């Protein structure tokens, strides 16, 4: 069975030598699981029109050596408080990483954080412009409003993070259930601060994958360290095949 749900991993920790090995271990152990990894050097790519530092070069190239990884560059839209040209300049910086040699540090998409969730004349014009310019560079578009967003956003994005919450056993699955059924395949779900058992995490994963959600992430901590149940989480996703 082909697994349609991928892992959306916000990897916001600095790659000192060996610090990303826990991710590489999972990628290697579970080749049937796709890992969409968000790379975030400096709340974005760092200085415009530059490449990341040597530690990032090495770590990103290591991920790109695998067939089951897709790397997304992090860009903060700050709920439209940033100028569109500044957002697109960061997109261009990530896009330019593909020209770096000898390391292969190309990025396949952009993860836009802190996105608006309402669709109106102003937001539609700004977000559509950002998405169109990103797609024009052959990069995928992932939007993170973190809440249930207007369905119109699915017309401009490849993926929308519809649920991003601290884990609450009494509310987790109910929050996923609010995602419109016809948008499950293009939706993402994240739960941080997971406090349950291995069995409970496995059950949560099975419910989310079974619902046809496009990508997910569950962590016992935040986004700058390894979850205490990381390998068990990946195993649970793989077990849904």
PDB file of C-alpha atoms in Angstrom:
ATOM      1  CA  UNK A   1       0.000   0.000   0.000  1.00  0.00           C
ATOM      2  CA  UNK A   2       1.300   3.451  -0.943  1.00  0.00           C
ATOM      3  CA  UNK A   3       1.354   5.822   2.030  1.00  0.00           C
ATOM      4  CA  UNK A   4      -0.219   9.112   0.952  1.00  0.00           C
ATOM      5  CA  UNK A   5       0.395  10.940   4.225  1.00  0.00           C
ATOM      6  CA  UNK A   6       3.822  12.490   4.750  1.00  0.00           C
ATOM      7  CA  UNK A   7       5.574  13.761   7.857  1.00  0.00           C
ATOM      8  CA  UNK A   8       5.797  17.564   7.985  1.00  0.00           C
ATOM      9  CA  UNK A   9       8.799  18.217  10.214  1.00  0.00           C
ATOM     10  CA  UNK A  10       9.547  21.777  11.397  1.00  0.00           C
ATOM     11  CA  UNK A  11      13.274  21.394  11.981  1.00  0.00           C
ATOM     12  CA  UNK A  12      14.082  24.674  13.681  1.00  0.00           C
ATOM     13  CA  UNK A  13      17.208  23.557  15.524  1.00  0.00           C
ATOM     14  CA  UNK A  14      20.705  24.510  14.376  1.00  0.00           C
ATOM     15  CA  UNK A  15      22.613  21.635  12.699  1.00  0.00           C
ATOM     16  CA  UNK A  16      25.747  21.376  14.757  1.00  0.00           C
ATOM     17  CA  UNK A  17      27.599  18.235  13.608  1.00  0.00           C
ATOM     18  CA  UNK A  18      25.487  15.243  14.600  1.00  0.00           C
ATOM     19  CA  UNK A  19      22.507  17.244  15.861  1.00  0.00           C
ATOM     20  CA  UNK A  20      20.269  16.208  12.961  1.00  0.00           C
ATOM     21  CA  UNK A  21      21.272  12.539  13.081  1.00  0.00           C
ATOM     22  CA  UNK A  22      17.963  11.595  14.722  1.00  0.00           C
ATOM     23  CA  UNK A  23      16.180  12.780  11.590  1.00  0.00           C
ATOM     24  CA  UNK A  24      18.562  11.014   9.224  1.00  0.00           C
ATOM     25  CA  UNK A  25      18.165   7.803  11.225  1.00  0.00           C
ATOM     26  CA  UNK A  26      14.397   7.855  10.698  1.00  0.00           C
ATOM     27  CA  UNK A  27      14.670   8.745   7.013  1.00  0.00           C
ATOM     28  CA  UNK A  28      16.992   5.775   6.528  1.00  0.00           C
ATOM     29  CA  UNK A  29      14.946   3.350   8.616  1.00  0.00           C
ATOM     30  CA  UNK A  30      11.625   4.171   6.936  1.00  0.00           C
ATOM     31  CA  UNK A  31      12.207   4.644   3.191  1.00  0.00           C
ATOM     32  CA  UNK A  32       8.470   4.308   2.453  1.00  0.00           C
ATOM     33  CA  UNK A  33       7.669   7.399   4.529  1.00  0.00           C
ATOM     34  CA  UNK A  34       8.044  10.798   2.885  1.00  0.00           C
ATOM     35  CA  UNK A  35       9.588  13.534   5.015  1.00  0.00           C
ATOM     36  CA  UNK A  36       8.725  17.146   4.211  1.00  0.00           C
ATOM     37  CA  UNK A  37      11.359  18.979   6.242  1.00  0.00           C
ATOM     38  CA  UNK A  38      11.084  22.694   6.966  1.00  0.00           C
ATOM     39  CA  UNK A  39      14.515  24.324   6.976  1.00  0.00           C
ATOM     40  CA  UNK A  40      14.759  27.554   8.964  1.00  0.00           C
ATOM     41  CA  UNK A  41      18.268  29.029   9.249  1.00  0.00           C
ATOM     42  CA  UNK A  42      17.302  32.436  10.632  1.00  0.00           C
ATOM     43  CA  UNK A  43      13.506  32.851  10.776  1.00  0.00           C
ATOM     44  CA  UNK A  44      13.955  32.656   7.025  1.00  0.00           C
ATOM     45  CA  UNK A  45      16.941  31.938   4.772  1.00  0.00           C
ATOM     46  CA  UNK A  46      19.217  34.503   6.376  1.00  0.00           C
ATOM     47  CA  UNK A  47      20.738  37.441   4.454  1.00  0.00           C
ATOM     48  CA  UNK A  48      19.174  37.936   1.018  1.00  0.00           C
ATOM     49  CA  UNK A  49      21.009  36.342  -1.917  1.00  0.00           C
ATOM     50  CA  UNK A  50      23.389  34.336   0.244  1.00  0.00           C
ATOM     51  CA  UNK A  51      23.925  30.665   0.971  1.00  0.00           C
ATOM     52  CA  UNK A  52      23.629  29.151   4.459  1.00  0.00           C
ATOM     53  CA  UNK A  53      26.683  28.497   6.615  1.00  0.00           C
ATOM     54  CA  UNK A  54      28.857  25.357   6.276  1.00  0.00           C
ATOM     55  CA  UNK A  55      26.961  23.363   8.906  1.00  0.00           C
ATOM     56  CA  UNK A  56      23.708  23.947   7.037  1.00  0.00           C
ATOM     57  CA  UNK A  57      25.363  23.137   3.711  1.00  0.00           C
ATOM     58  CA  UNK A  58      26.474  19.748   4.995  1.00  0.00           C
ATOM     59  CA  UNK A  59      23.221  18.899   6.767  1.00  0.00           C
ATOM     60  CA  UNK A  60      20.911  19.966   3.930  1.00  0.00           C
ATOM     61  CA  UNK A  61      22.975  18.115   1.334  1.00  0.00           C
ATOM     62  CA  UNK A  62      22.743  14.983   3.477  1.00  0.00           C
ATOM     63  CA  UNK A  63      18.935  15.189   3.404  1.00  0.00           C
ATOM     64  CA  UNK A  64      18.882  15.775  -0.345  1.00  0.00           C
ATOM     65  CA  UNK A  65      20.766  12.515  -0.859  1.00  0.00           C
ATOM     66  CA  UNK A  66      17.586  10.601   0.019  1.00  0.00           C
ATOM     67  CA  UNK A  67      14.654   9.857  -2.291  1.00  0.00           C
ATOM     68  CA  UNK A  68      12.031  10.243   0.457  1.00  0.00           C
ATOM     69  CA  UNK A  69      12.766  13.834   1.456  1.00  0.00           C
ATOM     70  CA  UNK A  70      11.430  17.200   0.322  1.00  0.00           C
ATOM     71  CA  UNK A  71      12.929  20.351   1.788  1.00  0.00           C
ATOM     72  CA  UNK A  72      10.817  23.441   2.399  1.00  0.00           C
ATOM     73  CA  UNK A  73      12.305  26.845   3.130  1.00  0.00           C
ATOM     74  CA  UNK A  74      10.761  28.771   6.022  1.00  0.00           C
ATOM     75  CA  UNK A  75       9.376  32.256   5.337  1.00  0.00           C
ATOM     76  CA  UNK A  76       7.433  34.336   7.875  1.00  0.00           C
ATOM     77  CA  UNK A  77       4.620  36.419   6.343  1.00  0.00           C
ATOM     78  CA  UNK A  78       3.853  38.018   9.744  1.00  0.00           C
ATOM     79  CA  UNK A  79       0.131  38.024   8.984  1.00  0.00           C
ATOM     80  CA  UNK A  80       0.699  40.338   6.004  1.00  0.00           C
ATOM     81  CA  UNK A  81       2.614  42.912   8.038  1.00  0.00           C
ATOM     82  CA  UNK A  82       5.599  42.342   5.758  1.00  0.00           C
ATOM     83  CA  UNK A  83       5.823  43.785   2.263  1.00  0.00           C
ATOM     84  CA  UNK A  84       5.185  41.247  -0.485  1.00  0.00           C
ATOM     85  CA  UNK A  85       8.497  42.146  -2.140  1.00  0.00           C
ATOM     86  CA  UNK A  86      10.371  41.299   1.068  1.00  0.00           C
ATOM     87  CA  UNK A  87       8.642  37.937   1.336  1.00  0.00           C
ATOM     88  CA  UNK A  88       9.398  37.123  -2.303  1.00  0.00           C
ATOM     89  CA  UNK A  89      13.036  38.175  -1.837  1.00  0.00           C
ATOM     90  CA  UNK A  90      13.381  35.390   0.721  1.00  0.00           C
ATOM     91  CA  UNK A  91      11.708  32.965  -1.694  1.00  0.00           C
ATOM     92  CA  UNK A  92      14.274  33.971  -4.317  1.00  0.00           C
ATOM     93  CA  UNK A  93      17.098  33.426  -1.846  1.00  0.00           C
ATOM     94  CA  UNK A  94      15.946  29.866  -1.195  1.00  0.00           C
ATOM     95  CA  UNK A  95      15.442  29.299  -4.912  1.00  0.00           C
ATOM     96  CA  UNK A  96      19.015  30.428  -5.552  1.00  0.00           C
ATOM     97  CA  UNK A  97      20.328  27.707  -3.250  1.00  0.00           C
ATOM     98  CA  UNK A  98      19.906  25.342  -6.215  1.00  0.00           C
ATOM     99  CA  UNK A  99      22.876  27.051  -7.883  1.00  0.00           C
ATOM    100  CA  UNK A 100      25.269  26.235  -5.055  1.00  0.00           C
ATOM    101  CA  UNK A 101      28.087  23.775  -5.723  1.00  0.00           C
ATOM    102  CA  UNK A 102      29.390  21.293  -4.901  1.00  0.00           C
ATOM    103  CA  UNK A 103      26.773  20.546  -2.226  1.00  0.00           C
ATOM    104  CA  UNK A 104      23.220  19.899  -3.409  1.00  0.00           C
ATOM    105  CA  UNK A 105      21.170  22.199  -1.178  1.00  0.00           C
ATOM    106  CA  UNK A 106      18.167  22.769  -3.437  1.00  0.00           C
ATOM    107  CA  UNK A 107      14.778  23.473  -1.874  1.00  0.00           C
ATOM    108  CA  UNK A 108      11.569  22.064  -3.376  1.00  0.00           C
ATOM    109  CA  UNK A 109       9.035  24.364  -1.730  1.00  0.00           C
ATOM    110  CA  UNK A 110       8.323  27.199   0.674  1.00  0.00           C
ATOM    111  CA  UNK A 111       6.582  26.976   4.045  1.00  0.00           C
ATOM    112  CA  UNK A 112       4.897  30.315   4.705  1.00  0.00           C
ATOM    113  CA  UNK A 113       4.364  30.764   8.432  1.00  0.00           C
ATOM    114  CA  UNK A 114       2.036  33.162  10.272  1.00  0.00           C
ATOM    115  CA  UNK A 115      -0.459  33.356   7.421  1.00  0.00           C
ATOM    116  CA  UNK A 116      -3.843  35.018   7.562  1.00  0.00           C
ATOM    117  CA  UNK A 117      -6.845  32.693   7.576  1.00  0.00           C
ATOM    118  CA  UNK A 118      -9.517  35.032   6.232  1.00  0.00           C
ATOM    119  CA  UNK A 119     -10.022  35.554   2.511  1.00  0.00           C
ATOM    120  CA  UNK A 120     -11.036  39.043   1.420  1.00  0.00           C
ATOM    121  CA  UNK A 121     -10.052  41.606  -1.202  1.00  0.00           C
ATOM    122  CA  UNK A 122      -6.834  42.567   0.568  1.00  0.00           C
ATOM    123  CA  UNK A 123      -5.657  39.163   1.767  1.00  0.00           C
ATOM    124  CA  UNK A 124      -6.522  37.396  -1.472  1.00  0.00           C
ATOM    125  CA  UNK A 125      -4.491  39.853  -3.548  1.00  0.00           C
ATOM    126  CA  UNK A 126      -1.415  39.643  -1.326  1.00  0.00           C
ATOM    127  CA  UNK A 127      -1.388  35.903  -0.712  1.00  0.00           C
ATOM    128  CA  UNK A 128      -2.247  35.092  -4.324  1.00  0.00           C
ATOM    129  CA  UNK A 129       0.677  37.219  -5.488  1.00  0.00           C
ATOM    130  CA  UNK A 130       3.078  35.465  -3.118  1.00  0.00           C
ATOM    131  CA  UNK A 131       1.821  32.014  -4.118  1.00  0.00           C
ATOM    132  CA  UNK A 132       1.886  32.780  -7.843  1.00  0.00           C
ATOM    133  CA  UNK A 133       5.443  34.100  -7.707  1.00  0.00           C
ATOM    134  CA  UNK A 134       6.546  31.067  -5.704  1.00  0.00           C
ATOM    135  CA  UNK A 135       4.954  28.613  -8.126  1.00  0.00           C
ATOM    136  CA  UNK A 136       6.584  30.510 -11.008  1.00  0.00           C
ATOM    137  CA  UNK A 137       9.914  29.437  -9.530  1.00  0.00           C
ATOM    138  CA  UNK A 138       8.771  25.784  -9.590  1.00  0.00           C
ATOM    139  CA  UNK A 139       8.499  25.703  -5.808  1.00  0.00           C
ATOM    140  CA  UNK A 140       5.542  24.255  -3.940  1.00  0.00           C
ATOM    141  CA  UNK A 141       3.483  26.442  -1.601  1.00  0.00           C
ATOM    142  CA  UNK A 142       2.585  25.458   1.967  1.00  0.00           C
ATOM    143  CA  UNK A 143       0.618  27.978   4.029  1.00  0.00           C
ATOM    144  CA  UNK A 144       0.376  28.013   7.804  1.00  0.00           C
ATOM    145  CA  UNK A 145      -2.577  29.896   9.245  1.00  0.00           C
ATOM    146  CA  UNK A 146      -2.522  27.283  12.038  1.00  0.00           C
ATOM    147  CA  UNK A 147      -6.301  27.407  12.223  1.00  0.00           C
ATOM    148  CA  UNK A 148      -9.182  26.446   9.973  1.00  0.00           C
ATOM    149  CA  UNK A 149      -8.734  28.763   7.009  1.00  0.00           C
ATOM    150  CA  UNK A 150     -11.065  29.872   4.258  1.00  0.00           C
ATOM    151  CA  UNK A 151     -11.295  27.107   1.614  1.00  0.00           C
ATOM    152  CA  UNK A 152     -10.224  29.629  -1.028  1.00  0.00           C
ATOM    153  CA  UNK A 153      -6.625  29.270   0.168  1.00  0.00           C
ATOM    154  CA  UNK A 154      -6.557  25.735  -1.211  1.00  0.00           C
ATOM    155  CA  UNK A 155      -6.868  27.232  -4.690  1.00  0.00           C
ATOM    156  CA  UNK A 156      -3.487  28.936  -4.375  1.00  0.00           C
ATOM    157  CA  UNK A 157      -1.584  26.482  -2.150  1.00  0.00           C
ATOM    158  CA  UNK A 158      -0.394  22.902  -2.409  1.00  0.00           C
ATOM    159  CA  UNK A 159      -0.773  22.381   1.340  1.00  0.00           C
ATOM    160  CA  UNK A 160      -2.449  24.304   4.182  1.00  0.00           C
ATOM    161  CA  UNK A 161      -1.635  23.693   7.856  1.00  0.00           C
ATOM    162  CA  UNK A 162      -5.170  23.756   9.224  1.00  0.00           C
ATOM    163  CA  UNK A 163      -4.521  22.550  12.783  1.00  0.00           C
ATOM    164  CA  UNK A 164      -1.489  23.517  14.879  1.00  0.00           C
ATOM    165  CA  UNK A 165      -2.226  23.052  18.565  1.00  0.00           C
ATOM    166  CA  UNK A 166      -0.756  22.019  21.872  1.00  0.00           C
ATOM    167  CA  UNK A 167      -1.930  18.442  22.338  1.00  0.00           C
ATOM    168  CA  UNK A 168      -5.098  17.953  24.364  1.00  0.00           C
ATOM    169  CA  UNK A 169      -6.396  14.381  24.430  1.00  0.00           C
ATOM    170  CA  UNK A 170      -9.971  15.617  24.777  1.00  0.00           C
ATOM    171  CA  UNK A 171      -9.808  17.923  21.756  1.00  0.00           C
ATOM    172  CA  UNK A 172      -7.187  16.625  19.311  1.00  0.00           C
ATOM    173  CA  UNK A 173      -9.307  14.445  17.050  1.00  0.00           C
ATOM    174  CA  UNK A 174     -12.250  16.817  17.270  1.00  0.00           C
ATOM    175  CA  UNK A 175     -10.057  19.626  15.932  1.00  0.00           C
ATOM    176  CA  UNK A 176      -9.014  17.463  12.994  1.00  0.00           C
ATOM    177  CA  UNK A 177     -12.659  16.646  12.353  1.00  0.00           C
ATOM    178  CA  UNK A 178     -13.385  20.308  11.641  1.00  0.00           C
ATOM    179  CA  UNK A 179     -11.154  20.245   8.553  1.00  0.00           C
ATOM    180  CA  UNK A 180     -13.455  20.084   5.489  1.00  0.00           C
ATOM    181  CA  UNK A 181     -13.497  16.505   4.204  1.00  0.00           C
ATOM    182  CA  UNK A 182     -12.875  17.541   0.603  1.00  0.00           C
ATOM    183  CA  UNK A 183      -9.669  19.328   1.669  1.00  0.00           C
ATOM    184  CA  UNK A 184      -8.117  16.552   3.775  1.00  0.00           C
ATOM    185  CA  UNK A 185      -5.552  15.546   1.145  1.00  0.00           C
ATOM    186  CA  UNK A 186      -4.128  19.080   0.967  1.00  0.00           C
ATOM    187  CA  UNK A 187      -4.325  19.712   4.712  1.00  0.00           C
ATOM    188  CA  UNK A 188      -1.661  19.362   7.389  1.00  0.00           C
ATOM    189  CA  UNK A 189      -1.984  18.808  11.138  1.00  0.00           C
ATOM    190  CA  UNK A 190       0.556  19.417  13.933  1.00  0.00           C
ATOM    191  CA  UNK A 191       0.362  18.686  17.643  1.00  0.00           C
ATOM    192  CA  UNK A 192       3.158  19.746  20.004  1.00  0.00           C
ATOM    193  CA  UNK A 193       3.535  19.024  23.702  1.00  0.00           C
ATOM    194  CA  UNK A 194       2.131  15.509  23.256  1.00  0.00           C
ATOM    195  CA  UNK A 195       1.683  13.996  26.716  1.00  0.00           C
ATOM    196  CA  UNK A 196       0.233  10.590  25.922  1.00  0.00           C
ATOM    197  CA  UNK A 197       1.717   7.115  25.702  1.00  0.00           C
ATOM    198  CA  UNK A 198       3.245   5.363  22.714  1.00  0.00           C
ATOM    199  CA  UNK A 199      -0.031   3.505  22.191  1.00  0.00           C
ATOM    200  CA  UNK A 200      -2.034   6.723  22.378  1.00  0.00           C
ATOM    201  CA  UNK A 201       0.262   8.400  19.879  1.00  0.00           C
ATOM    202  CA  UNK A 202      -0.118   5.444  17.529  1.00  0.00           C
ATOM    203  CA  UNK A 203      -3.890   5.671  17.813  1.00  0.00           C
ATOM    204  CA  UNK A 204      -3.839   9.401  17.085  1.00  0.00           C
ATOM    205  CA  UNK A 205      -1.654   8.881  14.038  1.00  0.00           C
ATOM    206  CA  UNK A 206      -3.887   6.109  12.697  1.00  0.00           C
ATOM    207  CA  UNK A 207      -6.965   8.308  13.013  1.00  0.00           C
ATOM    208  CA  UNK A 208      -5.318  11.232  11.235  1.00  0.00           C
ATOM    209  CA  UNK A 209      -3.816   9.128   8.442  1.00  0.00           C
ATOM    210  CA  UNK A 210      -7.063   7.188   8.132  1.00  0.00           C
ATOM    211  CA  UNK A 211      -8.901  10.463   7.591  1.00  0.00           C
ATOM    212  CA  UNK A 212      -6.700  11.122   4.570  1.00  0.00           C
ATOM    213  CA  UNK A 213      -4.864  14.142   5.979  1.00  0.00           C
ATOM    214  CA  UNK A 214      -1.968  15.008   3.673  1.00  0.00           C
ATOM    215  CA  UNK A 215       0.762  15.504   6.264  1.00  0.00           C
ATOM    216  CA  UNK A 216       1.180  15.520  10.023  1.00  0.00           C
ATOM    217  CA  UNK A 217       3.569  15.915  12.916  1.00  0.00           C
ATOM    218  CA  UNK A 218       3.269  14.945  16.574  1.00  0.00           C
ATOM    219  CA  UNK A 219       5.959  15.856  19.098  1.00  0.00           C
ATOM    220  CA  UNK A 220       6.305  15.672  22.859  1.00  0.00           C
ATOM    221  CA  UNK A 221       8.222  18.945  22.858  1.00  0.00           C
ATOM    222  CA  UNK A 222       8.422  21.933  20.506  1.00  0.00           C
ATOM    223  CA  UNK A 223      10.134  22.493  17.165  1.00  0.00           C
ATOM    224  CA  UNK A 224      13.703  23.020  18.327  1.00  0.00           C
ATOM    225  CA  UNK A 225      14.416  19.609  19.827  1.00  0.00           C
ATOM    226  CA  UNK A 226      13.769  15.917  19.247  1.00  0.00           C
ATOM    227  CA  UNK A 227      10.485  14.446  20.433  1.00  0.00           C
ATOM    228  CA  UNK A 228      10.861  11.791  23.125  1.00  0.00           C
ATOM    229  CA  UNK A 229       8.632   9.593  20.948  1.00  0.00           C
ATOM    230  CA  UNK A 230      10.093  10.546  17.560  1.00  0.00           C
ATOM    231  CA  UNK A 231      11.006   7.088  16.253  1.00  0.00           C
ATOM    232  CA  UNK A 232       7.755   5.648  17.588  1.00  0.00           C
ATOM    233  CA  UNK A 233       5.891   8.421  15.759  1.00  0.00           C
ATOM    234  CA  UNK A 234       7.604   7.639  12.462  1.00  0.00           C
ATOM    235  CA  UNK A 235       6.966   3.923  12.995  1.00  0.00           C
ATOM    236  CA  UNK A 236       3.284   4.681  13.583  1.00  0.00           C
ATOM    237  CA  UNK A 237       3.057   6.603  10.312  1.00  0.00           C
ATOM    238  CA  UNK A 238       4.849   3.805   8.471  1.00  0.00           C
ATOM    239  CA  UNK A 239       2.505   1.271  10.067  1.00  0.00           C
ATOM    240  CA  UNK A 240      -0.458   2.895   8.323  1.00  0.00           C
ATOM    241  CA  UNK A 241       0.659   1.589   4.931  1.00  0.00           C
TER     242      UNK A 241
END
